Amino acid sequence: MNLFDIIGPVIIGPSSSHTAGAVRLGKLARSIYGGSFHKAEITLYNSFSKTGKGHGTDKALVAGILGMNPDDEEIRNAFDYGKDAGLEILFQHQNSNRAYHPNTARIKLMGQNGVMSIMGCSLGGGRVMIIDIDGFKTEFTGEFNTIIVVQNDKPGIVAFVASYLAEKNINIAQMKLSRKSKGDTALMIIETDETPPKSIKVDLKDYDGIHKTIVVPTV
Amino acid sequence: MSLYTMQQIIEAAEEKRTKISTVAIELESKETGLSNTEIKEKMTCNYNVMKDSVSHGISKIIPSISGLTGGEGFNLWQCKEKGLSGETILKASSRAMAVSNINASMGRIVAAPTAGSCGIIPGVLITVGELLGKSDEEIVEALITSAVVGKIIAQNATLAGAEGGCQAECGAASAMAAAAAVELAGGSPTQSGDAAAIALKGIMGLICDPVAGLVEVPCIKRNSFGAAQAILAADMAMSDIKSVIPIDEVIKAMGEVGHAMPVEFRETSMGGLAATDTGKALEEKLMKKE
């Protein structure tokens, strides 16, 4: 913790969890989708649903999806920007779902990469966590550069990616594997200290069993 | 080396015959690798955002997103010369509410230490700085002093309303502002510690009970009280009134009080003002608007 965590950050109010955190969740969803999209279906859960309107959580999520930062004064006009960009936005509400954290949102994006569903929660003080991508359980915060590798669940891929990163002098801070069932598709989530090389998607593409690599920059 | 108590920081400053901000800058520089100038420049950026939010908030009535509040800072600013509380308190209090109004309207603010308590520190430091004719650089240094007090509170108690109630947000901000005001007014590091302790004791036990879960009622007015109390605490400390309980013990006690608070009183909107007939009726009305 440094002094600028105490006096700072600069954010758009009124709430670090319900507004600034929501912008970061939207921005993460945008990076995870990694392509252009024309429709967003957003489900707000629990406190996000109950107090979201007064906190501007809905606008904040859309602002993030559009790529705005948590200190952008245009967040309040996010719906207009969405309209101008031709983005169709739908909201759904689930007021009390005990299975989820009080401040949870599911963001479903539809566009050039098909449909992708990203779920995250706002933990307080603007910190967030992505907890689910297309049904795969995840746990990453956007505080690190994050590499997501969509792959077959088979031996050797983790070692290949790890040695690739070692070769590029990229240090792994955290790592998690998630699969729905044995031998099926799996998701490898790697949080790194350094910025991954721009060529990573191409470099990993041809390895047998790797479907796709997504790079999510820090938010 | 990290310092974990206010006493350590106060002693370091007294020993070197320097200000708490000087010690804080040195420590921050060691921990982050940023130079003294970089630290001051970074804090100046935050200070500039504070100044903007203050001047915007007192210039007109700005309604909140929910429509529940708006114009509190502007209204009090109109009676700063004729009010009963005296010009310094009235200016600091209206500026504090003005920043809270900006926050509630989805404007840009500096979390200080949180969004809910974002008005107190700018309200106090801009007003005291203006009263004493201080330079921006001196006010930025005072901000650094407030930050180090906040850091100690975060390390040894909490700054989150959900963990410790309003005392952890507005109480901490008031203590941080009081210590910084003393430094700005030329008081000693020891007096800064006493001022922080006196301010925190004044708000100890305050619950977090926002109506409809929004950072508006009673948060905006509590920012005003936090600012007024910080200035009074600074004056007390500089008239050599000591805090009988040392600042580090007050901080620890605040944390313990927070943890002992029932969950109803920790930002859940299940108790206090949020659970009154009017509070519940407002919540229902706002829910219907959704």
Short mmCIF file of C-alpha atoms in Angstrom, two decimals:
data_model
loop_
_atom_site.label_atom_id
_atom_site.label_comp_id
_atom_site.label_asym_id
_atom_site.label_seq_id
_atom_site.Cartn_x
_atom_site.Cartn_y
_atom_site.Cartn_z
CA MET A 1 0.00 0.00 0.00
CA ASN A 2 1.41 3.39 -0.90
CA LEU A 3 0.33 6.94 -0.06
CA PHE A 4 -1.56 7.21 -3.36
CA ASP A 5 -3.81 4.31 -2.38
CA ILE A 6 -4.88 6.49 0.57
CA ILE A 7 -5.17 9.90 -1.11
CA GLY A 8 -6.33 8.57 -4.46
CA PRO A 9 -7.15 7.19 -6.88
CA VAL A 10 -8.92 9.84 -8.90
CA ILE A 11 -12.28 8.35 -9.83
CA ILE A 12 -15.74 9.23 -10.99
CA GLY A 13 -18.12 8.91 -8.04
CA PRO A 14 -20.20 8.08 -6.25
CA SER A 15 -18.78 4.74 -5.18
CA SER A 16 -15.43 3.02 -5.61
CA SER A 17 -17.11 -0.40 -5.64
CA HIS A 18 -20.33 0.38 -7.53
CA THR A 19 -18.94 2.91 -10.01
CA ALA A 20 -15.13 2.77 -10.40
CA GLY A 21 -15.09 -1.03 -9.92
CA ALA A 22 -17.92 -1.39 -12.45
CA VAL A 23 -15.97 0.57 -15.06
CA ARG A 24 -12.98 -1.74 -14.53
CA LEU A 25 -15.20 -4.83 -14.89
CA GLY A 26 -16.58 -3.51 -18.17
CA LYS A 27 -13.12 -2.69 -19.44
CA LEU A 28 -11.86 -6.17 -18.57
CA ALA A 29 -14.82 -7.74 -20.39
CA ARG A 30 -13.98 -5.64 -23.45
CA SER A 31 -10.36 -6.85 -23.45
CA ILE A 32 -11.33 -10.47 -22.80
CA TYR A 33 -13.74 -10.40 -25.75
CA GLY A 34 -10.96 -8.93 -27.83
CA GLY A 35 -12.90 -7.92 -30.94
CA SER A 36 -15.69 -5.68 -32.14
CA PHE A 37 -19.19 -6.35 -30.82
CA HIS A 38 -22.65 -4.96 -31.55
CA LYS A 39 -24.66 -6.17 -28.59
CA ALA A 40 -24.16 -6.35 -24.81
CA GLU A 41 -26.48 -8.15 -22.41
CA ILE A 42 -25.71 -7.17 -18.83
CA THR A 43 -27.14 -8.91 -15.80
CA LEU A 44 -26.84 -7.09 -12.48
CA TYR A 45 -26.96 -9.18 -9.31
CA ASN A 46 -27.78 -8.33 -5.69
CA SER A 47 -26.48 -4.94 -4.53
CA PHE A 48 -25.46 -4.04 -8.09
CA SER A 49 -29.09 -4.60 -9.07
CA LYS A 50 -30.66 -2.94 -6.02
CA THR A 51 -28.54 0.21 -5.79
CA GLY A 52 -27.01 0.21 -9.25
CA LYS A 53 -29.14 2.96 -10.73
CA GLY A 54 -28.31 5.47 -7.98
CA HIS A 55 -24.64 4.58 -8.17
CA GLY A 56 -24.56 4.74 -11.95
CA THR A 57 -23.38 1.11 -12.03
CA ASP A 58 -25.22 0.54 -15.32
CA LYS A 59 -23.55 3.54 -16.99
CA ALA A 60 -20.19 2.61 -15.47
CA LEU A 61 -20.32 -0.93 -16.88
CA VAL A 62 -21.24 0.36 -20.34
CA ALA A 63 -18.48 3.00 -20.12
CA GLY A 64 -15.97 0.26 -19.35
CA ILE A 65 -17.27 -1.90 -22.19
CA LEU A 66 -16.70 1.11 -24.46
CA GLY A 67 -13.12 1.36 -23.18
CA MET A 68 -13.42 4.36 -20.85
CA ASN A 69 -11.28 4.69 -17.71
CA PRO A 70 -12.63 5.02 -14.13
CA ASP A 71 -11.75 8.75 -14.06
CA ASP A 72 -13.49 9.68 -17.32
CA GLU A 73 -16.13 12.38 -16.77
CA GLU A 74 -18.02 11.10 -19.80
CA ILE A 75 -19.03 7.94 -17.89
CA ARG A 76 -22.38 9.58 -17.10
CA ASN A 77 -23.05 9.84 -20.85
CA ALA A 78 -22.00 6.26 -21.60
CA PHE A 79 -25.44 5.25 -22.92
CA ASP A 80 -25.27 8.01 -25.55
CA TYR A 81 -21.79 6.91 -26.57
CA GLY A 82 -23.04 3.35 -26.83
CA LYS A 83 -25.91 4.46 -29.06
CA ASP A 84 -23.54 6.43 -31.28
CA ALA A 85 -21.32 3.36 -31.58
CA GLY A 86 -24.33 1.30 -32.66
CA LEU A 87 -24.15 -0.88 -29.56
CA GLU A 88 -27.40 -2.50 -28.47
CA ILE A 89 -27.51 -2.76 -24.67
CA LEU A 90 -29.90 -4.87 -22.62
CA PHE A 91 -30.10 -4.99 -18.82
CA GLN A 92 -31.42 -7.78 -16.66
CA HIS A 93 -31.80 -7.83 -12.90
CA GLN A 94 -31.46 -10.52 -10.24
CA ASN A 95 -32.10 -8.82 -6.92
CA SER A 96 -31.17 -11.64 -4.62
CA ASN A 97 -28.99 -14.49 -5.70
CA ARG A 98 -27.17 -15.84 -2.68
CA ALA A 99 -24.77 -17.86 -4.81
CA TYR A 100 -23.02 -14.67 -5.93
CA HIS A 101 -21.01 -11.89 -4.32
CA PRO A 102 -23.15 -8.81 -3.46
CA ASN A 103 -21.65 -6.79 -6.32
CA THR A 104 -21.73 -9.10 -9.31
CA ALA A 105 -22.35 -8.52 -13.01
CA ARG A 106 -22.53 -10.84 -16.00
CA ILE A 107 -21.56 -9.22 -19.28
CA LYS A 108 -22.49 -11.08 -22.43
CA LEU A 109 -20.94 -9.64 -25.57
CA MET A 110 -21.98 -10.54 -29.09
CA GLY A 111 -19.98 -9.67 -32.20
CA GLN A 112 -17.21 -10.79 -34.50
CA ASN A 113 -15.96 -13.42 -32.05
CA GLY A 114 -19.43 -14.90 -31.49
CA VAL A 115 -21.00 -14.85 -28.03
CA MET A 116 -18.90 -14.60 -24.89
CA SER A 117 -20.14 -14.43 -21.31
CA ILE A 118 -17.92 -12.82 -18.69
CA MET A 119 -18.79 -12.59 -15.05
CA GLY A 120 -17.07 -10.52 -12.40
CA CYS A 121 -17.51 -8.95 -9.01
CA SER A 122 -16.48 -5.68 -7.43
CA LEU A 123 -14.73 -6.39 -4.15
CA GLY A 124 -14.50 -2.88 -2.66
CA GLY A 125 -12.19 0.07 -3.09
CA GLY A 126 -12.40 -0.36 -6.87
CA ARG A 127 -10.79 -3.81 -6.81
CA VAL A 128 -12.49 -6.41 -8.99
CA MET A 129 -12.28 -10.08 -9.90
CA ILE A 130 -13.29 -11.94 -13.04
CA ILE A 131 -14.88 -15.14 -11.76
CA ASP A 132 -16.24 -16.85 -14.86
CA ILE A 133 -15.58 -16.85 -18.60
CA ASP A 134 -18.01 -18.92 -20.68
CA GLY A 135 -18.61 -21.26 -17.77
CA PHE A 136 -14.93 -21.67 -16.84
CA LYS A 137 -14.18 -20.65 -13.27
CA THR A 138 -11.52 -17.96 -13.13
CA GLU A 139 -9.87 -15.76 -10.53
CA PHE A 140 -8.02 -12.74 -11.81
CA THR A 141 -8.11 -9.08 -10.96
CA GLY A 142 -6.81 -7.00 -13.85
CA GLU A 143 -4.07 -5.68 -11.57
CA PHE A 144 -1.56 -7.76 -13.58
CA ASN A 145 -1.19 -8.34 -17.29
CA THR A 146 -3.26 -11.45 -17.89
CA ILE A 147 -2.79 -14.10 -20.56
CA ILE A 148 -5.72 -16.42 -21.24
CA VAL A 149 -4.95 -19.53 -23.27
CA VAL A 150 -7.91 -21.54 -24.56
CA GLN A 151 -6.58 -25.06 -25.05
CA ASN A 152 -7.24 -28.78 -25.08
CA ASP A 153 -6.95 -30.38 -21.65
CA LYS A 154 -3.87 -32.49 -22.37
CA PRO A 155 -0.29 -32.80 -21.11
CA GLY A 156 2.48 -30.48 -22.25
CA ILE A 157 0.67 -27.25 -23.02
CA VAL A 158 1.30 -25.59 -19.65
CA ALA A 159 4.99 -26.50 -19.89
CA PHE A 160 5.17 -25.13 -23.43
CA VAL A 161 3.58 -21.79 -22.51
CA ALA A 162 5.64 -21.50 -19.31
CA SER A 163 8.91 -22.09 -21.15
CA TYR A 164 7.85 -19.65 -23.87
CA LEU A 165 7.33 -16.98 -21.19
CA ALA A 166 10.63 -17.87 -19.50
CA GLU A 167 12.41 -17.44 -22.81
CA LYS A 168 10.90 -13.97 -23.18
CA ASN A 169 11.91 -13.14 -19.59
CA ILE A 170 8.31 -12.75 -18.45
CA ASN A 171 7.74 -13.57 -14.80
CA ILE A 172 4.54 -15.42 -13.82
CA ALA A 173 2.88 -13.86 -10.78
CA GLN A 174 -0.13 -16.19 -10.54
CA MET A 175 -1.46 -19.03 -12.62
CA LYS A 176 -4.67 -21.04 -12.70
CA LEU A 177 -6.07 -23.80 -14.89
CA SER A 178 -9.75 -24.38 -15.28
CA ARG A 179 -11.58 -27.13 -17.18
CA LYS A 180 -15.18 -28.29 -17.31
CA SER A 181 -14.29 -31.97 -17.54
CA LYS A 182 -11.21 -34.13 -18.12
CA GLY A 183 -9.90 -34.07 -21.68
CA ASP A 184 -12.26 -31.26 -22.68
CA THR A 185 -11.40 -27.64 -23.45
CA ALA A 186 -9.48 -25.87 -20.68
CA LEU A 187 -8.63 -22.30 -19.81
CA MET A 188 -5.15 -21.36 -18.63
CA ILE A 189 -5.00 -17.99 -16.86
CA ILE A 190 -1.56 -16.53 -16.32
CA GLU A 191 -0.93 -13.21 -14.55
CA THR A 192 2.47 -11.76 -15.34
CA ASP A 193 4.63 -8.98 -13.93
CA GLU A 194 5.89 -7.83 -17.31
CA THR A 195 3.88 -6.96 -20.42
CA PRO A 196 3.66 -10.03 -22.70
CA PRO A 197 5.24 -9.65 -26.17
CA LYS A 198 2.93 -8.35 -28.91
CA SER A 199 3.63 -11.48 -30.97
CA ILE A 200 2.37 -13.89 -28.28
CA LYS A 201 -0.89 -14.73 -30.06
CA VAL A 202 0.96 -15.69 -33.26
CA ASP A 203 3.81 -17.40 -31.40
CA LEU A 204 1.48 -19.74 -29.51
CA LYS A 205 -1.07 -20.25 -32.31
CA ASP A 206 0.49 -23.24 -34.05
CA TYR A 207 1.19 -25.36 -30.98
CA ASP A 208 -0.96 -28.47 -31.11
CA GLY A 209 -3.92 -28.10 -28.76
CA ILE A 210 -3.91 -24.31 -28.36
CA HIS A 211 -7.08 -22.76 -29.79
CA LYS A 212 -6.69 -19.13 -28.91
CA THR A 213 -4.62 -16.73 -26.82
CA ILE A 214 -6.11 -13.60 -25.29
CA VAL A 215 -4.03 -10.85 -23.71
CA VAL A 216 -5.78 -8.67 -21.15
CA PRO A 217 -3.80 -5.55 -20.19
CA THR A 218 -3.94 -4.19 -16.64
CA VAL A 219 -6.91 -1.95 -15.90
CA MET B 1 12.29 0.47 6.83
CA SER B 2 8.52 0.68 7.15
CA LEU B 3 7.04 2.53 10.07
CA TYR B 4 3.85 1.11 11.45
CA THR B 5 2.77 3.50 14.15
CA MET B 6 2.08 7.21 14.31
CA GLN B 7 4.38 7.37 17.34
CA GLN B 8 7.33 6.16 15.24
CA ILE B 9 6.64 8.73 12.56
CA ILE B 10 6.11 11.56 15.06
CA GLU B 11 9.35 10.66 16.88
CA ALA B 12 11.28 10.51 13.61
CA ALA B 13 9.98 13.97 12.66
CA GLU B 14 10.60 15.50 16.12
CA GLU B 15 14.11 14.03 16.28
CA LYS B 16 15.07 15.52 12.91
CA ARG B 17 13.19 18.75 13.72
CA THR B 18 11.24 18.35 10.55
CA LYS B 19 7.65 17.90 9.40
CA ILE B 20 5.68 14.65 9.27
CA SER B 21 5.34 15.14 5.50
CA THR B 22 9.14 15.19 5.13
CA VAL B 23 9.43 11.85 6.95
CA ALA B 24 6.52 10.46 4.93
CA ILE B 25 8.08 11.50 1.61
CA GLU B 26 11.40 9.87 2.55
CA LEU B 27 9.64 6.64 3.52
CA GLU B 28 7.52 6.60 0.39
CA SER B 29 10.57 7.23 -1.75
CA LYS B 30 12.39 4.27 -0.18
CA GLU B 31 9.40 1.96 -0.58
CA THR B 32 8.37 2.88 -4.12
CA GLY B 33 11.59 4.08 -5.72
CA LEU B 34 9.90 7.35 -6.73
CA SER B 35 11.96 10.50 -6.16
CA ASN B 36 10.82 13.19 -3.71
CA THR B 37 9.90 15.42 -6.64
CA GLU B 38 7.89 12.66 -8.34
CA ILE B 39 5.95 12.03 -5.14
CA LYS B 40 5.12 15.72 -4.79
CA GLU B 41 4.15 15.97 -8.46
CA LYS B 42 1.88 12.96 -8.20
CA MET B 43 0.19 14.41 -5.11
CA THR B 44 -0.13 17.77 -6.88
CA CYS B 45 -2.22 16.03 -9.58
CA ASN B 46 -4.58 14.78 -6.87
CA TYR B 47 -4.64 18.23 -5.28
CA ASN B 48 -5.62 19.81 -8.61
CA VAL B 49 -8.56 17.40 -8.95
CA MET B 50 -9.59 18.34 -5.39
CA LYS B 51 -9.47 22.05 -6.22
CA ASP B 52 -11.60 21.52 -9.34
CA SER B 53 -14.21 19.51 -7.48
CA VAL B 54 -14.41 22.14 -4.71
CA SER B 55 -14.83 25.11 -7.05
CA HIS B 56 -17.32 23.29 -9.27
CA GLY B 57 -19.35 22.05 -6.30
CA ILE B 58 -19.79 25.47 -4.65
CA SER B 59 -20.59 27.24 -7.92
CA LYS B 60 -24.11 25.87 -8.41
CA ILE B 61 -26.70 23.33 -7.30
CA ILE B 62 -25.66 19.96 -8.69
CA PRO B 63 -28.27 17.24 -8.19
CA SER B 64 -27.21 13.67 -7.49
CA ILE B 65 -27.91 10.86 -9.96
CA SER B 66 -30.72 9.56 -7.74
CA GLY B 67 -32.18 13.02 -7.17
CA LEU B 68 -32.09 12.44 -3.42
CA THR B 69 -29.59 15.24 -2.72
CA GLY B 70 -27.93 18.21 -4.35
CA GLY B 71 -26.81 21.75 -3.58
CA GLU B 72 -25.86 21.26 0.09
CA GLY B 73 -22.36 22.65 -0.44
CA PHE B 74 -23.65 25.51 -2.60
CA ASN B 75 -26.32 26.49 -0.07
CA LEU B 76 -24.02 26.59 2.95
CA TRP B 77 -21.43 28.52 0.91
CA GLN B 78 -24.02 31.33 0.50
CA CYS B 79 -24.07 31.98 4.25
CA LYS B 80 -20.36 31.63 4.96
CA GLU B 81 -20.03 35.23 6.15
CA LYS B 82 -23.22 35.52 8.18
CA GLY B 83 -23.55 32.04 9.65
CA LEU B 84 -23.19 31.25 13.34
CA SER B 85 -20.26 28.83 12.99
CA GLY B 86 -17.65 31.34 11.82
CA GLU B 87 -16.22 31.74 8.36
CA THR B 88 -13.44 29.12 8.51
CA ILE B 89 -15.72 26.34 9.68
CA LEU B 90 -18.46 27.35 7.24
CA LYS B 91 -16.10 27.49 4.30
CA ALA B 92 -14.49 24.15 5.14
CA SER B 93 -17.88 22.52 5.73
CA SER B 94 -19.46 23.81 2.56
CA ARG B 95 -16.42 22.86 0.51
CA ALA B 96 -16.52 19.36 2.02
CA MET B 97 -20.19 18.98 1.05
CA ALA B 98 -19.50 20.47 -2.38
CA VAL B 99 -17.02 17.69 -3.14
CA SER B 100 -19.50 15.11 -1.84
CA ASN B 101 -22.13 16.63 -4.14
CA ILE B 102 -19.78 16.23 -7.09
CA ASN B 103 -19.22 12.62 -6.06
CA ALA B 104 -22.96 11.94 -5.90
CA SER B 105 -23.45 13.47 -9.35
CA MET B 106 -20.93 11.12 -11.01
CA GLY B 107 -18.28 13.83 -11.14
CA ARG B 108 -14.54 13.40 -10.75
CA ILE B 109 -13.14 13.22 -7.21
CA VAL B 110 -10.11 11.95 -5.31
CA ALA B 111 -10.89 9.08 -2.94
CA ALA B 112 -9.61 10.56 0.34
CA PRO B 113 -9.41 8.00 1.77
CA THR B 114 -12.68 6.77 0.22
CA ALA B 115 -15.32 8.15 -2.14
CA GLY B 116 -17.80 8.35 0.74
CA SER B 117 -15.49 10.62 2.74
CA CYS B 118 -13.95 12.46 -0.20
CA GLY B 119 -14.94 15.99 0.87
CA ILE B 120 -13.34 16.30 4.29
CA ILE B 121 -9.65 16.58 3.43
CA PRO B 122 -10.03 18.99 0.47
CA GLY B 123 -12.56 21.05 2.46
CA VAL B 124 -10.20 21.46 5.41
CA LEU B 125 -6.88 21.88 3.63
CA ILE B 126 -8.05 24.29 0.93
CA THR B 127 -9.78 26.43 3.57
CA VAL B 128 -6.92 26.41 6.10
CA GLY B 129 -4.41 27.01 3.28
CA GLU B 130 -6.42 29.99 2.05
CA LEU B 131 -6.86 31.41 5.57
CA LEU B 132 -3.13 31.25 6.28
CA GLY B 133 -2.01 32.28 2.79
CA LYS B 134 -0.18 29.00 2.16
CA SER B 135 1.30 28.02 -1.19
CA ASP B 136 0.06 25.08 -3.25
CA GLU B 137 3.30 23.27 -2.45
CA GLU B 138 2.70 23.58 1.30
CA ILE B 139 -0.87 22.31 0.90
CA VAL B 140 0.41 19.36 -1.14
CA GLU B 141 2.86 18.55 1.67
CA ALA B 142 -0.01 18.67 4.15
CA LEU B 143 -1.90 16.25 1.89
CA ILE B 144 1.06 13.88 2.16
CA THR B 145 0.84 14.15 5.95
CA SER B 146 -2.85 13.27 5.77
CA ALA B 147 -1.99 10.30 3.55
CA VAL B 148 0.53 8.85 5.98
CA VAL B 149 -1.97 9.13 8.85
CA GLY B 150 -4.46 7.27 6.65
CA LYS B 151 -1.89 4.63 5.83
CA ILE B 152 -1.27 3.96 9.53
CA ILE B 153 -5.04 3.71 10.12
CA ALA B 154 -5.38 1.30 7.17
CA GLN B 155 -2.53 -0.85 8.51
CA ASN B 156 -3.69 -0.96 12.11
CA ALA B 157 -7.48 -0.68 11.80
CA THR B 158 -9.51 -0.15 8.60
CA LEU B 159 -10.66 2.53 6.17
CA ALA B 160 -13.68 0.63 4.84
CA GLY B 161 -17.23 1.44 5.94
CA ALA B 162 -18.19 -2.17 5.27
CA GLU B 163 -15.62 -3.26 7.87
CA GLY B 164 -15.67 -0.46 10.42
CA GLY B 165 -18.66 1.80 9.82
CA CYS B 166 -18.55 5.54 9.09
CA GLN B 167 -15.91 6.11 11.79
CA ALA B 168 -13.50 4.24 9.48
CA GLU B 169 -14.27 6.55 6.54
CA CYS B 170 -15.36 10.01 7.77
CA GLY B 171 -13.66 9.45 11.13
CA ALA B 172 -10.37 8.54 9.49
CA ALA B 173 -10.65 11.42 6.99
CA SER B 174 -11.29 13.85 9.85
CA ALA B 175 -8.24 12.57 11.77
CA MET B 176 -6.11 12.76 8.62
CA ALA B 177 -7.31 16.31 7.92
CA ALA B 178 -6.72 17.40 11.53
CA ALA B 179 -3.10 16.22 11.52
CA ALA B 180 -2.49 17.90 8.17
CA ALA B 181 -4.15 21.17 9.28
CA VAL B 182 -1.81 21.33 12.29
CA GLU B 183 1.21 20.93 10.04
CA LEU B 184 -0.11 23.57 7.64
CA ALA B 185 -0.62 25.96 10.57
CA GLY B 186 2.93 25.44 11.80
CA GLY B 187 2.12 23.14 14.72
CA SER B 188 4.48 20.37 15.84
CA PRO B 189 4.38 16.70 14.74
CA THR B 190 3.29 15.80 18.28
CA GLN B 191 0.41 18.25 17.99
CA SER B 192 -0.53 16.66 14.65
CA GLY B 193 -0.76 13.30 16.40
CA ASP B 194 -2.91 14.77 19.16
CA ALA B 195 -5.19 16.48 16.64
CA ALA B 196 -5.68 13.21 14.75
CA ALA B 197 -6.45 11.39 18.01
CA ILE B 198 -8.92 14.06 19.17
CA ALA B 199 -10.75 14.06 15.81
CA LEU B 200 -10.96 10.27 15.63
CA LYS B 201 -12.22 10.08 19.20
CA GLY B 202 -14.95 12.58 18.30
CA ILE B 203 -16.37 10.31 15.60
CA MET B 204 -15.61 6.96 17.22
CA GLY B 205 -18.53 4.58 17.05
CA LEU B 206 -20.27 6.27 14.14
CA ILE B 207 -22.13 3.70 12.06
CA CYS B 208 -22.43 3.48 8.27
CA ASP B 209 -26.14 3.51 7.41
CA PRO B 210 -26.66 4.94 3.93
CA VAL B 211 -30.28 5.37 2.86
CA ALA B 212 -31.03 3.11 -0.12
CA GLY B 213 -27.36 2.12 -0.12
CA LEU B 214 -26.37 5.38 -1.80
CA VAL B 215 -23.41 7.60 -0.86
CA GLU B 216 -25.73 10.54 -0.12
CA VAL B 217 -27.85 10.41 3.04
CA PRO B 218 -26.31 10.93 5.57
CA CYS B 219 -22.85 10.82 3.94
CA ILE B 220 -22.83 14.31 2.42
CA LYS B 221 -23.65 16.05 5.71
CA ARG B 222 -21.27 13.80 7.63
CA ASN B 223 -18.49 15.09 5.38
CA SER B 224 -19.37 18.57 6.59
CA PHE B 225 -19.15 17.52 10.25
CA GLY B 226 -15.90 15.68 9.62
CA ALA B 227 -14.37 18.86 8.23
CA ALA B 228 -15.63 21.12 11.02
CA GLN B 229 -14.42 18.71 13.65
CA ALA B 230 -10.97 18.39 12.09
CA ILE B 231 -10.43 22.14 12.36
CA LEU B 232 -11.62 22.22 15.95
CA ALA B 233 -9.37 19.26 16.80
CA ALA B 234 -6.41 21.04 15.20
CA ASP B 235 -7.12 24.14 17.27
CA MET B 236 -7.39 22.05 20.44
CA ALA B 237 -4.06 20.32 19.79
CA MET B 238 -2.35 23.63 19.02
CA SER B 239 -3.64 25.10 22.29
CA ASP B 240 -1.69 22.31 23.96
CA ILE B 241 -4.70 20.18 24.75
CA LYS B 242 -3.34 16.63 24.70
CA SER B 243 -5.18 13.48 23.80
CA VAL B 244 -5.11 11.42 26.99
CA ILE B 245 -5.23 8.26 24.89
CA PRO B 246 -2.31 8.20 22.41
CA ILE B 247 -3.16 8.25 18.69
CA ASP B 248 -2.03 4.66 18.00
CA GLU B 249 -4.26 3.33 20.78
CA VAL B 250 -7.17 5.41 19.49
CA ILE B 251 -6.67 3.93 16.01
CA LYS B 252 -6.59 0.41 17.43
CA ALA B 253 -9.72 1.09 19.48
CA MET B 254 -11.51 2.43 16.38
CA GLY B 255 -10.72 -0.81 14.56
CA GLU B 256 -11.99 -2.90 17.46
CA VAL B 257 -15.18 -0.86 17.72
CA GLY B 258 -15.67 -1.37 13.99
CA HIS B 259 -15.29 -5.12 14.18
CA ALA B 260 -17.68 -5.30 17.11
CA MET B 261 -20.33 -3.37 15.15
CA PRO B 262 -23.33 -5.45 14.11
CA VAL B 263 -23.46 -6.03 10.37
CA GLU B 264 -26.59 -3.84 10.19
CA PHE B 265 -24.38 -0.83 10.81
CA ARG B 266 -21.62 -1.57 8.32
CA GLU B 267 -22.76 -0.26 4.93
CA THR B 268 -25.51 -2.83 4.51
CA SER B 269 -28.36 -0.33 4.74
CA MET B 270 -30.14 -2.67 7.16
CA GLY B 271 -29.96 -0.42 10.22
CA GLY B 272 -29.75 3.14 11.48
CA LEU B 273 -31.11 5.86 9.18
CA ALA B 274 -31.49 3.42 6.29
CA ALA B 275 -33.97 1.39 8.35
CA THR B 276 -36.17 4.34 9.41
CA ASP B 277 -39.68 4.66 7.95
CA THR B 278 -38.56 7.52 5.72
CA GLY B 279 -35.34 5.76 4.77
CA LYS B 280 -37.20 2.64 3.72
CA ALA B 281 -39.86 4.62 1.86
CA LEU B 282 -37.16 6.44 -0.10
CA GLU B 283 -35.47 3.16 -0.93
CA GLU B 284 -38.73 1.73 -2.21
CA LYS B 285 -39.41 4.82 -4.31
CA LEU B 286 -35.94 4.68 -5.86
CA MET B 287 -36.29 0.95 -6.56
CA LYS B 288 -39.54 1.61 -8.43
CA LYS B 289 -37.77 4.23 -10.53
CA GLU B 290 -35.38 1.49 -11.70
#
